[in-house]
Amino acid sequence: MPIREKRRSALVLAGLTAFHVLLISIQVPRGAEKSLFERSVFFLFSPVQRAVSGGVRGVESLWNGYIDLRGVRSENQKLKKDIFFLNQDLRFLEDRLRFFRSEAQLRENLADFRGTIVPARVIGVDSANPNQSIVIDKGRLDGVGKDMAVCDRFGYLVGRTIEPVSLKETMVQLITDKDSSVSVVSAVDRLTGSMTGRSDPVCELRYVLASVTGGRPGEELLTTGYDKIYPPGIRVGRIQSLEKDEASPIFRRILAAPYFRFNTIDVVAVLTERPGGGG
Amino acid sequence: MRESVAKDVLRAFLATLAAVLVYSVAGGAGPALLVVLNAFSVVVLYFSVRRGEVFGALLGTMCGLVQDTFSLGVFGVAGLTKTLLGFWTGYISRRIDVAPFARNALFMLVMSVLEMALWVLITAVVRQGSVNWHGGLVLLQPLVTAVLGSSLFALERRIRARSSRGA
């Protein structure tokens, strides 16, 4: 290799390395807003992800809807049976709810609630760690913005929208991410704390004082709404274990398992209304 | 010279698009697949061996930054590791013969392991505690990358041999 070419290669490597080191160093400590550069790259490449996801879905739908129809009849019968039981459940729940509120009030609340949900499809999973974030196919044009709660199809909390939010795509920080924090309360013993991710499938319930008693494995955790991001009352997960924290004697060490599963977040709901009415 | 750089940038852009394509398909198949398959690394390794260190470094930068965009990690970590991966893969492959399948696979395995070690090291420094081993599953990533990368070369050779026989 001629010396000139060698020098050129070394210069390219040095330039690119310096660029990356600079890029990393301006973000540490982490927490700053996403840079214009990062947003631009997301804006440029997220439509590709969306197109691929759409294409794969199209092929899947062609296969499932026109070719692979084995078992449809039995599935249909099973679904009819499920609908019957679900209708019974619904009727029972509506009766119970009417016990507390007037019907007019109930209808009004349900109508309000429907208007604030934006259904979205998941088109991408975090490239470094699937427990950190996902990308959905709704963006500013659909009324989605930063810091909106995202739930799965069963109403369990999945996470919140974060930057970058482009015209038709948005990144969602999962509650299992290390930097995620949700204010929660346990359903029975009213333990209040902050459910924080660990970038793995299990979360931690932090800031519950060691002097506070109560709480048991399996107890459900609900959002409190104190963080002004997640509306109160959304089901988040359940307590997995409680023990003394050897590292910090002030607080208890509580592990919590989120309800949402990756196989149920192909479709999610973005709640565009924030607690307190901000949209 | 300027023309060749412009062509290289365009090629790197197209190769990055290919990586996003593979990444999106893999992501649709299941998050666990993304843990063992890093489409961006496969693309960087393949094109770096074919086109040398400068192209490898440029492609590494583009693929790495795109990978960072689709992740909540610190923006630039994958960019830096893939730039170094692309450069050194291109540089070394110009000096040793990596054409035979076994040698090619071993070379890619070594480079992928080095890339992963560097990524873990930098991530541990800039974002403490965020390295997740997924129960050891992530350690399969270099192996899968090496097998896929060398299979691409084997496939390419077979197609070329068949077309030359046909001609």
Coordinates of C-alpha atoms in Angstrom, one line a residue:
Chain A
M1 CA 0.0 0.0 0.0
P2 CA 1.5 3.4 -1.0
I3 CA 2.3 5.8 1.9
R4 CA -0.2 8.4 0.6
E5 CA -3.0 5.9 0.8
K6 CA -1.9 4.6 4.2
R7 CA -1.9 8.2 5.5
R8 CA -5.4 8.8 4.1
S9 CA -6.7 5.7 5.8
A10 CA -5.1 6.7 9.1
L11 CA -6.6 10.2 8.8
V12 CA -10.1 8.8 8.1
L13 CA -9.9 6.6 11.1
A14 CA -8.6 9.3 13.4
G15 CA -11.2 11.8 12.1
L16 CA -14.1 9.3 12.6
T17 CA -12.9 8.2 16.0
A18 CA -12.5 11.8 17.2
F19 CA -16.0 12.5 15.9
H20 CA -17.5 9.6 17.9
V21 CA -15.6 10.3 21.1
L22 CA -16.8 13.9 20.9
L23 CA -20.3 12.8 20.2
I24 CA -20.3 10.4 23.3
S25 CA -18.6 12.9 25.6
I26 CA -21.2 15.7 25.0
Q27 CA -23.9 13.3 26.2
V28 CA -22.3 12.1 29.4
P29 CA -23.8 12.4 31.9
R30 CA -26.9 11.3 30.1
G31 CA -30.2 13.0 30.3
A32 CA -29.8 15.8 27.7
E33 CA -32.4 16.3 24.9
K34 CA -31.8 14.3 21.8
S35 CA -29.5 16.2 19.4
L36 CA -30.7 17.5 16.0
F37 CA -28.3 15.0 14.4
E38 CA -29.8 12.0 16.2
R39 CA -33.3 13.2 15.4
S40 CA -32.3 13.6 11.7
V41 CA -30.9 10.1 11.5
F42 CA -34.1 8.7 13.1
F43 CA -36.3 10.8 10.7
L44 CA -34.3 9.4 7.8
F45 CA -34.3 5.7 8.7
S46 CA -37.5 5.1 10.6
P47 CA -39.7 5.2 7.5
V48 CA -37.6 2.3 6.1
Q49 CA -38.4 0.3 9.3
R50 CA -42.0 1.2 8.9
A51 CA -42.1 0.1 5.2
V52 CA -40.4 -3.2 6.0
S53 CA -42.8 -3.8 8.9
G54 CA -45.7 -3.0 6.6
G55 CA -44.4 -5.4 3.9
V56 CA -43.9 -8.3 6.4
R57 CA -47.4 -7.6 7.8
G58 CA -48.8 -7.7 4.2
V59 CA -47.2 -11.0 3.4
E60 CA -48.4 -12.4 6.8
S61 CA -51.9 -11.1 6.2
L62 CA -51.9 -12.6 2.7
W63 CA -50.8 -16.0 4.1
N64 CA -53.1 -16.0 7.1
G65 CA -56.1 -14.5 5.2
Y66 CA -56.1 -16.3 1.9
I67 CA -53.8 -19.3 2.1
D68 CA -53.5 -20.8 5.6
L69 CA -57.1 -21.1 6.6
R70 CA -56.8 -24.4 8.4
G71 CA -58.4 -24.3 11.8
V72 CA -60.4 -21.2 11.1
R73 CA -63.7 -22.9 11.8
S74 CA -62.7 -24.2 15.1
E75 CA -61.1 -20.9 16.0
N76 CA -64.3 -19.1 15.1
Q77 CA -66.3 -21.4 17.4
K78 CA -63.9 -20.8 20.2
L79 CA -64.0 -17.0 19.7
K80 CA -67.9 -17.1 19.7
K81 CA -67.7 -18.9 23.0
D82 CA -65.2 -16.4 24.4
I83 CA -67.4 -13.5 23.2
F84 CA -70.3 -15.0 25.1
F85 CA -68.4 -15.1 28.3
L86 CA -66.8 -11.7 27.8
N87 CA -70.3 -10.2 27.3
Q88 CA -71.3 -11.7 30.6
D89 CA -68.3 -10.2 32.3
L90 CA -68.9 -6.8 30.7
R91 CA -72.6 -6.8 31.8
F92 CA -71.5 -7.7 35.3
L93 CA -68.9 -5.0 35.4
E94 CA -71.3 -2.4 34.0
D95 CA -73.8 -3.2 36.6
R96 CA -71.2 -2.9 39.3
L97 CA -70.0 0.5 37.9
R98 CA -73.6 1.8 37.7
F99 CA -73.9 1.1 41.3
F100 CA -71.3 3.8 41.9
R101 CA -72.1 6.3 39.1
S102 CA -75.1 7.4 37.1
E103 CA -75.4 6.0 33.6
A104 CA -75.1 9.4 32.0
Q105 CA -71.9 10.0 33.9
L106 CA -70.5 6.7 32.8
R107 CA -71.3 7.2 29.1
E108 CA -69.7 10.6 29.3
N109 CA -66.5 9.2 30.9
L110 CA -66.3 6.4 28.4
A111 CA -66.7 8.8 25.4
D112 CA -63.9 11.0 26.8
F113 CA -61.7 8.0 27.3
R114 CA -62.2 6.8 23.7
G115 CA -61.2 10.1 22.2
T116 CA -57.9 10.1 23.9
I117 CA -56.6 6.7 22.7
V118 CA -54.4 6.4 19.6
P119 CA -53.9 2.7 18.5
A120 CA -50.5 2.0 17.1
R121 CA -48.4 -0.8 15.8
V122 CA -45.0 -1.7 17.0
I123 CA -42.6 -1.4 14.1
G124 CA -39.2 -1.8 15.8
V125 CA -37.5 -3.0 18.9
D126 CA -34.4 -1.5 20.6
S127 CA -31.3 -2.5 18.6
A128 CA -29.1 -2.9 21.6
N129 CA -31.4 -4.3 24.3
P130 CA -35.1 -5.2 23.6
N131 CA -36.0 -4.3 27.2
Q132 CA -35.2 -0.6 26.7
S133 CA -37.4 0.8 23.9
I134 CA -39.7 0.1 20.9
V135 CA -40.7 2.2 17.9
I136 CA -44.4 2.7 17.0
D137 CA -46.0 3.7 13.7
K138 CA -47.8 6.8 15.0
G139 CA -46.3 10.3 15.3
R140 CA -47.0 14.0 15.4
L141 CA -49.5 13.8 12.6
D142 CA -51.6 11.4 14.7
G143 CA -51.5 13.6 17.8
V144 CA -48.8 11.7 19.5
G145 CA -46.2 13.8 21.5
K146 CA -43.6 13.4 24.1
D147 CA -44.4 11.9 27.5
M148 CA -47.6 10.1 26.8
A149 CA -48.5 6.8 28.5
V150 CA -48.5 3.7 26.3
C151 CA -50.5 0.5 27.2
D152 CA -50.8 -2.9 25.6
R153 CA -54.0 -4.4 24.3
F154 CA -55.0 -5.6 27.8
G155 CA -54.6 -2.1 29.3
Y156 CA -51.3 -2.9 31.1
L157 CA -48.7 -0.2 31.2
V158 CA -45.9 -0.6 28.6
G159 CA -44.1 2.7 28.9
R160 CA -44.1 6.3 27.7
T161 CA -43.4 8.2 24.4
I162 CA -40.0 10.0 24.3
E163 CA -38.0 11.9 21.7
P164 CA -37.5 11.4 18.9
V165 CA -41.1 11.9 17.8
S166 CA -41.2 12.2 14.0
L167 CA -44.2 12.7 11.7
K168 CA -45.3 9.1 11.7
E169 CA -43.0 7.3 14.1
T170 CA -42.3 7.6 17.8
M171 CA -39.9 6.0 20.2
V172 CA -41.4 4.5 23.4
Q173 CA -39.3 4.0 26.5
L174 CA -40.4 0.8 28.2
I175 CA -41.0 0.6 31.9
T176 CA -38.2 -2.0 32.0
D177 CA -35.6 0.5 30.8
K178 CA -32.9 1.4 33.4
D179 CA -33.8 5.1 33.2
S180 CA -37.5 4.6 33.4
S181 CA -39.4 5.4 36.6
V182 CA -43.1 5.1 37.3
S183 CA -44.9 6.2 40.5
V184 CA -46.9 3.2 41.7
V185 CA -49.0 2.0 44.6
S186 CA -49.8 -1.5 45.7
A187 CA -53.4 -2.4 45.5
V188 CA -53.9 -3.9 48.9
D189 CA -51.4 -2.6 51.4
R190 CA -51.0 0.8 49.6
L191 CA -47.2 0.7 49.5
T192 CA -46.1 3.7 47.4
G193 CA -42.8 3.8 45.5
S194 CA -41.1 4.3 42.3
M195 CA -41.0 1.3 39.9
T196 CA -37.7 1.5 38.1
G197 CA -36.4 -0.7 35.3
R198 CA -33.2 -2.6 35.2
S199 CA -33.0 -3.2 31.4
D200 CA -34.1 -6.7 32.0
P201 CA -37.6 -8.3 32.3
V202 CA -37.8 -7.5 36.1
C203 CA -38.2 -4.1 37.7
E204 CA -37.4 -2.7 41.2
L205 CA -39.9 -0.9 43.5
R206 CA -37.7 1.8 45.0
Y207 CA -38.0 4.2 47.9
V208 CA -40.3 2.1 50.1
L209 CA -39.0 2.7 53.6
A210 CA -37.8 -0.3 55.6
S211 CA -40.0 0.8 58.5
V212 CA -43.2 0.5 56.3
T213 CA -44.8 -2.9 56.8
G214 CA -47.2 -4.8 54.4
G215 CA -46.9 -5.8 50.9
R216 CA -46.8 -9.4 49.7
P217 CA -45.6 -11.3 46.6
G218 CA -48.3 -11.3 44.0
E219 CA -49.8 -8.0 45.1
E220 CA -50.9 -5.8 42.1
L221 CA -49.2 -2.4 41.4
L222 CA -51.1 0.5 39.9
T223 CA -50.0 3.9 38.7
T224 CA -50.6 6.8 41.1
G225 CA -50.5 9.6 38.6
Y226 CA -48.1 11.6 40.9
D227 CA -45.5 11.7 38.1
K228 CA -47.9 13.7 35.8
I229 CA -47.1 11.3 32.9
Y230 CA -49.1 8.2 33.6
P231 CA -52.8 8.5 34.5
P232 CA -53.7 7.0 37.8
G233 CA -55.1 3.4 38.1
I234 CA -53.3 1.7 35.2
R235 CA -52.2 -1.8 36.1
V236 CA -48.4 -2.0 35.9
G237 CA -47.4 -5.4 37.3
R238 CA -47.2 -7.3 40.6
I239 CA -44.7 -7.7 43.4
Q240 CA -42.4 -10.6 42.9
S241 CA -40.3 -10.6 46.1
L242 CA -39.7 -8.4 49.2
E243 CA -36.5 -8.5 51.3
K244 CA -34.2 -6.4 53.4
D245 CA -31.8 -4.3 51.4
E246 CA -28.3 -5.0 52.7
A247 CA -26.8 -2.1 50.7
S248 CA -29.3 0.5 52.0
P249 CA -30.9 -0.2 55.4
I250 CA -33.3 2.7 55.0
F251 CA -35.3 1.1 52.1
R252 CA -36.7 -2.3 51.4
R253 CA -35.6 -4.3 48.4
I254 CA -38.7 -5.1 46.4
L255 CA -38.7 -6.7 42.9
A256 CA -41.7 -6.4 40.6
A257 CA -42.7 -8.2 37.5
P258 CA -44.3 -6.0 34.8
Y259 CA -47.5 -7.4 33.3
F260 CA -46.8 -6.6 29.6
R261 CA -45.1 -9.2 27.5
F262 CA -43.3 -8.8 24.2
N263 CA -45.8 -11.1 22.5
T264 CA -48.7 -8.9 23.4
I265 CA -47.3 -5.6 22.3
D266 CA -47.6 -5.9 18.5
V267 CA -50.5 -3.4 19.0
V268 CA -50.4 -0.7 21.7
A269 CA -52.6 2.2 22.8
V270 CA -51.1 5.7 23.3
L271 CA -53.1 7.7 25.8
T272 CA -52.9 11.2 24.5
E273 CA -54.6 12.8 27.5
R274 CA -52.2 13.4 30.4
P275 CA -53.3 13.3 34.1
G276 CA -54.7 16.7 35.0
G277 CA -56.0 17.3 31.4
G278 CA -52.8 18.3 29.6
G279 CA -52.7 16.8 26.1
Chain B
M1 CA -10.5 10.7 -5.8
R2 CA -13.5 12.9 -4.9
E3 CA -15.7 10.8 -7.2
S4 CA -14.6 7.6 -5.5
V5 CA -15.3 9.0 -2.1
A6 CA -18.8 10.1 -3.2
K7 CA -19.4 6.7 -4.6
D8 CA -18.2 5.0 -1.4
V9 CA -20.5 7.2 0.7
L10 CA -23.4 6.3 -1.6
R11 CA -22.6 2.6 -1.4
A12 CA -22.2 2.9 2.4
F13 CA -25.7 4.5 2.5
L14 CA -27.2 1.7 0.5
A15 CA -25.5 -1.0 2.6
T16 CA -26.9 0.8 5.7
L17 CA -30.4 0.6 4.2
A18 CA -29.8 -3.1 3.7
A19 CA -28.9 -3.4 7.4
V20 CA -32.0 -1.5 8.5
L21 CA -34.0 -3.8 6.3
V22 CA -32.6 -7.0 7.9
Y23 CA -32.8 -5.5 11.4
S24 CA -36.5 -4.6 10.9
V25 CA -37.3 -8.1 9.6
A26 CA -35.4 -9.7 12.5
G27 CA -37.2 -7.4 15.0
G28 CA -40.6 -8.4 13.6
A29 CA -39.7 -12.0 14.1
G30 CA -39.1 -11.6 17.8
P31 CA -37.0 -9.5 20.2
A32 CA -34.9 -12.5 21.2
L33 CA -33.6 -12.7 17.6
L34 CA -32.2 -9.2 17.9
V35 CA -30.1 -10.3 20.9
V36 CA -28.3 -13.0 18.9
L37 CA -28.4 -11.4 15.5
N38 CA -26.8 -8.0 14.9
A39 CA -27.6 -7.3 11.2
F40 CA -25.5 -4.1 11.3
S41 CA -22.3 -6.0 12.3
V42 CA -22.9 -8.6 9.5
V43 CA -23.2 -5.8 6.9
V44 CA -20.1 -4.0 8.2
L45 CA -18.0 -7.1 8.2
Y46 CA -19.1 -8.3 4.7
F47 CA -18.5 -4.9 3.0
S48 CA -15.3 -4.2 4.9
V49 CA -13.7 -7.4 3.7
R50 CA -14.9 -6.6 0.1
R51 CA -14.0 -2.9 -0.1
G52 CA -11.2 -2.2 2.4
E53 CA -10.6 -0.1 5.5
V54 CA -11.8 3.4 4.4
F55 CA -15.1 2.1 3.2
G56 CA -15.3 -0.2 6.2
A57 CA -14.8 2.8 8.6
L58 CA -17.4 4.9 6.8
L59 CA -19.9 2.1 6.6
G60 CA -19.2 1.3 10.3
T61 CA -20.0 4.9 11.2
M62 CA -23.2 5.0 9.3
C63 CA -24.5 1.6 10.5
G64 CA -23.4 2.2 14.1
L65 CA -25.1 5.6 14.3
V66 CA -28.3 4.2 12.8
Q67 CA -28.2 1.3 15.3
D68 CA -27.7 3.9 18.1
T69 CA -30.8 5.8 16.8
F70 CA -32.9 2.8 17.3
S71 CA -31.7 2.3 20.8
L72 CA -32.0 4.2 24.1
G73 CA -28.2 3.8 24.8
V74 CA -25.7 6.7 24.5
F75 CA -25.7 7.9 20.9
G76 CA -22.3 7.1 19.3
V77 CA -21.3 4.0 21.2
A78 CA -22.2 1.5 18.5
G79 CA -21.0 4.1 16.0
L80 CA -17.5 4.1 17.5
T81 CA -17.3 0.3 17.9
K82 CA -18.5 -0.3 14.3
T83 CA -16.2 2.3 12.9
L84 CA -13.3 0.5 14.5
L85 CA -14.7 -2.9 13.4
G86 CA -15.0 -1.8 9.8
F87 CA -11.6 -0.2 9.6
W88 CA -9.7 -3.1 11.2
T89 CA -11.6 -5.7 9.3
G90 CA -10.8 -4.0 6.0
Y91 CA -7.2 -3.4 7.0
I92 CA -6.4 -6.9 8.2
S93 CA -8.3 -8.6 5.3
R94 CA -6.0 -6.8 2.9
R95 CA -3.0 -8.4 4.6
I96 CA -4.0 -11.9 5.2
D97 CA -5.9 -14.3 2.9
V98 CA -9.4 -14.7 4.4
A99 CA -11.0 -16.3 1.3
P100 CA -11.3 -20.0 2.5
F101 CA -14.5 -20.6 4.4
A102 CA -13.1 -21.8 7.7
R103 CA -10.5 -19.0 7.8
N104 CA -13.1 -16.4 6.9
A105 CA -15.5 -17.6 9.6
L106 CA -12.7 -17.6 12.2
F107 CA -11.6 -14.1 11.2
M108 CA -15.1 -12.8 11.4
L109 CA -15.6 -14.5 14.8
V110 CA -12.5 -12.9 16.2
M111 CA -13.5 -9.4 14.9
S112 CA -17.1 -9.8 16.2
V113 CA -15.8 -10.9 19.6
L114 CA -13.5 -7.9 19.7
E115 CA -16.3 -5.6 18.7
M116 CA -18.6 -7.0 21.4
A117 CA -15.8 -6.6 24.0
L118 CA -15.3 -3.0 23.0
W119 CA -19.0 -2.3 23.1
V120 CA -19.5 -3.8 26.5
L121 CA -16.5 -1.9 27.8
I122 CA -17.6 1.5 26.5
T123 CA -21.3 0.9 27.5
A124 CA -20.2 0.0 31.0
V125 CA -18.2 3.2 31.3
V126 CA -20.7 5.7 29.8
R127 CA -24.0 4.1 31.1
Q128 CA -23.2 2.0 34.1
G129 CA -25.3 -1.1 34.8
S130 CA -27.0 -1.1 31.4
V131 CA -25.2 -4.1 29.9
N132 CA -27.7 -6.9 29.9
W133 CA -26.4 -10.4 29.1
H134 CA -29.9 -11.9 28.5
G135 CA -28.9 -15.0 30.4
G136 CA -25.8 -15.4 28.3
L137 CA -27.7 -15.4 25.0
V138 CA -25.9 -12.2 23.9
L139 CA -22.6 -14.2 23.8
L140 CA -24.0 -16.1 20.9
Q141 CA -24.1 -12.9 18.8
P142 CA -20.4 -13.0 17.6
L143 CA -20.9 -16.6 16.6
V144 CA -24.1 -15.9 14.6
T145 CA -22.5 -12.9 13.0
A146 CA -19.5 -14.9 11.9
V147 CA -21.6 -17.8 10.5
L148 CA -23.9 -15.4 8.6
G149 CA -21.0 -13.2 7.3
S150 CA -18.9 -16.2 6.1
S151 CA -22.1 -17.8 4.6
L152 CA -22.7 -14.7 2.6
F153 CA -19.2 -15.0 1.1
A154 CA -19.7 -18.7 0.4
L155 CA -23.0 -18.0 -1.3
E156 CA -21.5 -15.3 -3.4
R157 CA -18.7 -17.6 -4.5
R158 CA -21.1 -20.3 -5.4
I159 CA -23.2 -17.9 -7.4
R160 CA -20.2 -16.6 -9.3
A161 CA -18.9 -20.1 -10.0
R162 CA -22.3 -21.1 -11.4
S163 CA -22.6 -18.0 -13.6
S164 CA -19.0 -18.5 -14.9
R165 CA -19.8 -22.1 -15.7
G166 CA -23.0 -21.0 -17.5
A167 CA -21.0 -18.5 -19.5

